[in-house]
mmCIF file of C-alpha atoms and ligand atoms in Angstrom:
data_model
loop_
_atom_site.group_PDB
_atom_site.id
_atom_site.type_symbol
_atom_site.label_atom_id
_atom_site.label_comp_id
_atom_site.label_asym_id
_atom_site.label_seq_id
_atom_site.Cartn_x
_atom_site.Cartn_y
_atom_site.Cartn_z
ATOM 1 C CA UNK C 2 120.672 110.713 213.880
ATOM 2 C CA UNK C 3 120.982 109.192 217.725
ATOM 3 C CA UNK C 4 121.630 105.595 217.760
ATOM 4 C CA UNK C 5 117.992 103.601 219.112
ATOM 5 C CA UNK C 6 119.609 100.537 219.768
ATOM 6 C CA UNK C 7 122.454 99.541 220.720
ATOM 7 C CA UNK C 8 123.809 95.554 220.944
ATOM 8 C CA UNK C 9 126.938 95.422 223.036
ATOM 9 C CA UNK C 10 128.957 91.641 222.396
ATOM 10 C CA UNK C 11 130.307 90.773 225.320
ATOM 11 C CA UNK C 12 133.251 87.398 225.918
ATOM 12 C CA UNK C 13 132.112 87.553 229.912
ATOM 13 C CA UNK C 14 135.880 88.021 230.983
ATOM 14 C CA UNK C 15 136.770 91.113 233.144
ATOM 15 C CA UNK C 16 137.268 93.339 229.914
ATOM 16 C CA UNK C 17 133.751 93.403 229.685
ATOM 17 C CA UNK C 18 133.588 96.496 231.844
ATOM 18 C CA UNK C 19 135.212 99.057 229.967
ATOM 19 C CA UNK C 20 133.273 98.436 227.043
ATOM 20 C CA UNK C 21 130.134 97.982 228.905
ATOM 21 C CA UNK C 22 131.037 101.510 230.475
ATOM 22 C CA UNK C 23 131.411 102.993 227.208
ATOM 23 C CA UNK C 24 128.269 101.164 225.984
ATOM 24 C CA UNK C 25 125.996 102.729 228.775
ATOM 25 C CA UNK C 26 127.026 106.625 228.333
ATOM 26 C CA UNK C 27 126.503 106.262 224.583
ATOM 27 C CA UNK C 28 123.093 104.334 225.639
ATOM 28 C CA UNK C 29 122.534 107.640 227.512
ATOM 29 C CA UNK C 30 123.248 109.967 225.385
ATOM 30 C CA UNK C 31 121.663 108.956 222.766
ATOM 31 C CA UNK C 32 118.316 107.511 224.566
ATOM 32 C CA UNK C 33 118.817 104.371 223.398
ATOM 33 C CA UNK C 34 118.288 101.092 223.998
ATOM 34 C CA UNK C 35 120.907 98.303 224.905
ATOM 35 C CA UNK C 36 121.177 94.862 224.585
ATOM 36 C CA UNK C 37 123.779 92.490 225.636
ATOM 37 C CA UNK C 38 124.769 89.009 223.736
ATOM 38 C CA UNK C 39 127.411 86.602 224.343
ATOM 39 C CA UNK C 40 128.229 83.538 221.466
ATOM 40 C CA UNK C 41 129.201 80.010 222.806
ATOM 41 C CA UNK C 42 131.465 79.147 220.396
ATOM 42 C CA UNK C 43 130.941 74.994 219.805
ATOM 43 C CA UNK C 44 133.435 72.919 221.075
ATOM 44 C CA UNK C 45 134.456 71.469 217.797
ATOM 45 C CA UNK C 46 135.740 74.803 216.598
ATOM 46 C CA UNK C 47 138.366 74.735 218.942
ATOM 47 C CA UNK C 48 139.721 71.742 217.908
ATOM 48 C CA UNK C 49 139.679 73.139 214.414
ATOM 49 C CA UNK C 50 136.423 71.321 213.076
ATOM 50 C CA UNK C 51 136.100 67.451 212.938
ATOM 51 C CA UNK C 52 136.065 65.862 216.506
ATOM 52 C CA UNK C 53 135.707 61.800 216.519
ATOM 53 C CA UNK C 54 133.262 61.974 219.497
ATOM 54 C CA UNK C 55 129.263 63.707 220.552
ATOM 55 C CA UNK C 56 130.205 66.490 222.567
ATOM 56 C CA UNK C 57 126.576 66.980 222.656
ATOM 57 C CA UNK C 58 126.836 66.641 226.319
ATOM 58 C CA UNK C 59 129.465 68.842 226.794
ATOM 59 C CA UNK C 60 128.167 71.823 224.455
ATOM 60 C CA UNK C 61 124.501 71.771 226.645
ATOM 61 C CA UNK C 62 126.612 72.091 230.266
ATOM 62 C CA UNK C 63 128.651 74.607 228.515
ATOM 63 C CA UNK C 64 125.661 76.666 227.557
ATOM 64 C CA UNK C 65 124.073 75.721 231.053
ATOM 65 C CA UNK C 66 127.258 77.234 232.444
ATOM 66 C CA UNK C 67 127.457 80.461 229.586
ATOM 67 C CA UNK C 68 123.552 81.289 230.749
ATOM 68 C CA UNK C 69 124.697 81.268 234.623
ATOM 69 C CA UNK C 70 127.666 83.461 233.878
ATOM 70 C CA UNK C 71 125.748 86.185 231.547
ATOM 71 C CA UNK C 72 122.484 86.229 234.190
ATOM 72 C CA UNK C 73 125.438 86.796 237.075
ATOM 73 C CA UNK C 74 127.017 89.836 234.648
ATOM 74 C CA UNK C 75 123.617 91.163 233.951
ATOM 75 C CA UNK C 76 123.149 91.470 237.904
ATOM 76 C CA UNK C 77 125.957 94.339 237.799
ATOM 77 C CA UNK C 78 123.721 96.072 235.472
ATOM 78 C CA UNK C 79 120.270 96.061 236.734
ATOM 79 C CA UNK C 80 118.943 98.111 233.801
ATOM 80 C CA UNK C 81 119.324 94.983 231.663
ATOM 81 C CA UNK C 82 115.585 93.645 232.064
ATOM 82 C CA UNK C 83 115.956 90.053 230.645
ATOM 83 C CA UNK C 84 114.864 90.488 227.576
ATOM 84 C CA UNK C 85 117.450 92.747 226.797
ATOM 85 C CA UNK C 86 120.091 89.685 227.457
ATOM 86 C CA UNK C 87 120.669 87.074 224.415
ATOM 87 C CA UNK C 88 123.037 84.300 224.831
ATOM 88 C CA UNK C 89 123.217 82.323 221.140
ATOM 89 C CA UNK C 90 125.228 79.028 220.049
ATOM 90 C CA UNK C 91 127.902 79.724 216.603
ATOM 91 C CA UNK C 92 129.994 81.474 215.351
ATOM 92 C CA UNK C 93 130.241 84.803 216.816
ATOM 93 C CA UNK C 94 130.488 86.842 213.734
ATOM 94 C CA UNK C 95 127.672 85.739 212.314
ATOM 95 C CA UNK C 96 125.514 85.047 215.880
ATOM 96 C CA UNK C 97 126.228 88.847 216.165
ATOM 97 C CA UNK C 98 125.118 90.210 212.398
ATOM 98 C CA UNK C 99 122.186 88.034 212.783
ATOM 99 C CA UNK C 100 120.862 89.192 216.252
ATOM 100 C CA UNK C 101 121.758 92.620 215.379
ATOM 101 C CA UNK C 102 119.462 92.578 212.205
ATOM 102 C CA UNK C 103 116.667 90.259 214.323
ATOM 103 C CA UNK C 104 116.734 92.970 217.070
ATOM 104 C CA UNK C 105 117.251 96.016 214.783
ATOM 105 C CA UNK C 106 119.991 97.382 216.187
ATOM 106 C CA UNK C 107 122.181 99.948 214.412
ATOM 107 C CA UNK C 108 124.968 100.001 216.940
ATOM 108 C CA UNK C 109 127.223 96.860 217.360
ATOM 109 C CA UNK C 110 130.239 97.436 220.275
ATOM 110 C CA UNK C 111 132.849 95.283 220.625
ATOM 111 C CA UNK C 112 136.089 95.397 222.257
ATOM 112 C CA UNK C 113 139.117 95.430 220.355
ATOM 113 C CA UNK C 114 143.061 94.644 221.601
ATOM 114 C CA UNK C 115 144.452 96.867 218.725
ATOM 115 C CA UNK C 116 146.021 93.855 216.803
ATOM 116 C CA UNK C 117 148.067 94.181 214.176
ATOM 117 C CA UNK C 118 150.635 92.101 212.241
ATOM 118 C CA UNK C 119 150.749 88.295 212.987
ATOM 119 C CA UNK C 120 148.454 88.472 216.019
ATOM 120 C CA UNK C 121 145.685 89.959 213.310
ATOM 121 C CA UNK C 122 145.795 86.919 211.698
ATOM 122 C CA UNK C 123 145.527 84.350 214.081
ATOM 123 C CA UNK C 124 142.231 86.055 214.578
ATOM 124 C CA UNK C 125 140.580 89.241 216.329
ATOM 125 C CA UNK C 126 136.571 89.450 217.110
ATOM 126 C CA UNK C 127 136.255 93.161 216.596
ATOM 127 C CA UNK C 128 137.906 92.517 212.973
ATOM 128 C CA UNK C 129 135.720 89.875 211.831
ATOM 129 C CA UNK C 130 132.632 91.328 213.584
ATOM 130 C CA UNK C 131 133.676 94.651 210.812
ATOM 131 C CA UNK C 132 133.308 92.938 207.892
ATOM 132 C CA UNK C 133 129.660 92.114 206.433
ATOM 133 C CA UNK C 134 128.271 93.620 209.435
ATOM 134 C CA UNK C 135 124.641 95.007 209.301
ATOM 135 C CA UNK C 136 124.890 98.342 210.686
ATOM 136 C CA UNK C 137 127.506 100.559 212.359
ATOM 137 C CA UNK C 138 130.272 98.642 214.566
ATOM 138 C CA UNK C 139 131.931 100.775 217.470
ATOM 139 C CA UNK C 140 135.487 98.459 218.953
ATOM 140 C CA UNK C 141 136.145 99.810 222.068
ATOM 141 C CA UNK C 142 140.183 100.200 222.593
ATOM 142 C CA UNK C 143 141.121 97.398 225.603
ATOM 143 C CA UNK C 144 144.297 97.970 227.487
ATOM 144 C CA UNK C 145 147.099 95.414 226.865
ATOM 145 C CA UNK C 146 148.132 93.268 229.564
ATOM 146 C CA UNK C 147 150.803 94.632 231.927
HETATM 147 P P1 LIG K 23 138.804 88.909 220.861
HETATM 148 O O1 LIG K 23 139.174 89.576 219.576
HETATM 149 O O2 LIG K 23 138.324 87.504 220.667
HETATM 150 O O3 LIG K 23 139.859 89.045 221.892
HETATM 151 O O4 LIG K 23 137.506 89.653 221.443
HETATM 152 C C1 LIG K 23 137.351 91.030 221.408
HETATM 153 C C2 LIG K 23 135.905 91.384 221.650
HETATM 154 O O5 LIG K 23 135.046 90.578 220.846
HETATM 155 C C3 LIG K 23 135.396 91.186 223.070
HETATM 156 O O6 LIG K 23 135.718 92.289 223.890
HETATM 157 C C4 LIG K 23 133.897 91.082 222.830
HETATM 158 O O7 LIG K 23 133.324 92.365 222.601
HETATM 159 C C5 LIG K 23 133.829 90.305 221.529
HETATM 160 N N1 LIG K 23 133.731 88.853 221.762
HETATM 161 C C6 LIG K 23 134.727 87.926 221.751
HETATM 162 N N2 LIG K 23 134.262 86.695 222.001
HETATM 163 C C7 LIG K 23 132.920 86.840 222.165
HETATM 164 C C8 LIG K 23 131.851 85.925 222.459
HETATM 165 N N3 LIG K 23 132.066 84.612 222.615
HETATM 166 N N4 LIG K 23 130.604 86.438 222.570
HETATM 167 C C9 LIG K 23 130.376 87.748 222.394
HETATM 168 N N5 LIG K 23 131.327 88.649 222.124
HETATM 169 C C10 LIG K 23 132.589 88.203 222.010
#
């Protein structure tokens, strides 16, 4: 069975590319339809949960900022008609499962850095996106830096 839609999960740094590449010829072949999403993580996260302060602020020029960097992405792929872009607030794990199942996808692609060891644990997207997820997941191999 081709794939019919396809949701590619992209971080917006230049690594997007390859897995965008590999995203489009398997859009091709298949005749299928792809979508692009990108998760701002909130701020708190980073600092491990609890933060003594509203970073309300903050979080809305950070999303102001995430829309203006996917919209400038799309624009290197003009096939992406808007509606085909999703930018989401979370955790991207589950931001991911739950706009693959909104938009019935059953192709997730991420890229993965091939972590293994002590690096797995402190955390990998392609890993967690794996587990629990709602259809098939494809992570794209990324080259380690030089
Ligand atoms: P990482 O394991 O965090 O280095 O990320 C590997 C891959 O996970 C990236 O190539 C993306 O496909 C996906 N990814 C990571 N962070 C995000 C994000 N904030 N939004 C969407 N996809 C992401």
């Amino acid at each position: 069975m081709p794939y019919q839609h396809i949701l590619v999960a992209v971080d917006l740094t230049e690594e997007c590319d390859p897995v965008m590449k590999r995203a489009q010829e398997l859009a091709s072949s298949n005749h299928a339809t792809l979508s692009v999403v990108h998760i701002v993580e909130p701020m708190a996260m980073a600092f491990g949960g609890d933060v003594p302060m509203d970073l309300s602020m903050l979080q809305q020029q950070q999303f102001e900022q995430a829309r203006e960097r996917l919209d400038s992405f799309a624009g290197k792929y003009p096939d992406l008609s808007a509606d085909q872009r999703h930018l989401a607030y979370g955790q991207p794990r589950q931001e991911i499962h739950r706009l693959a199942e909104e938009q019935g996808c059953d192709l997730i692609i991420v890229g993965s850095h091939g972590r293994h060891g002590l690096a797995l644990l402190l955390g990998s997207t392609a890993n967690d996106v794996l587990h629990g997820a709602p259809c098939d997941v494809l992570a794209v191999r990324l080259k380690k830096p030089e």
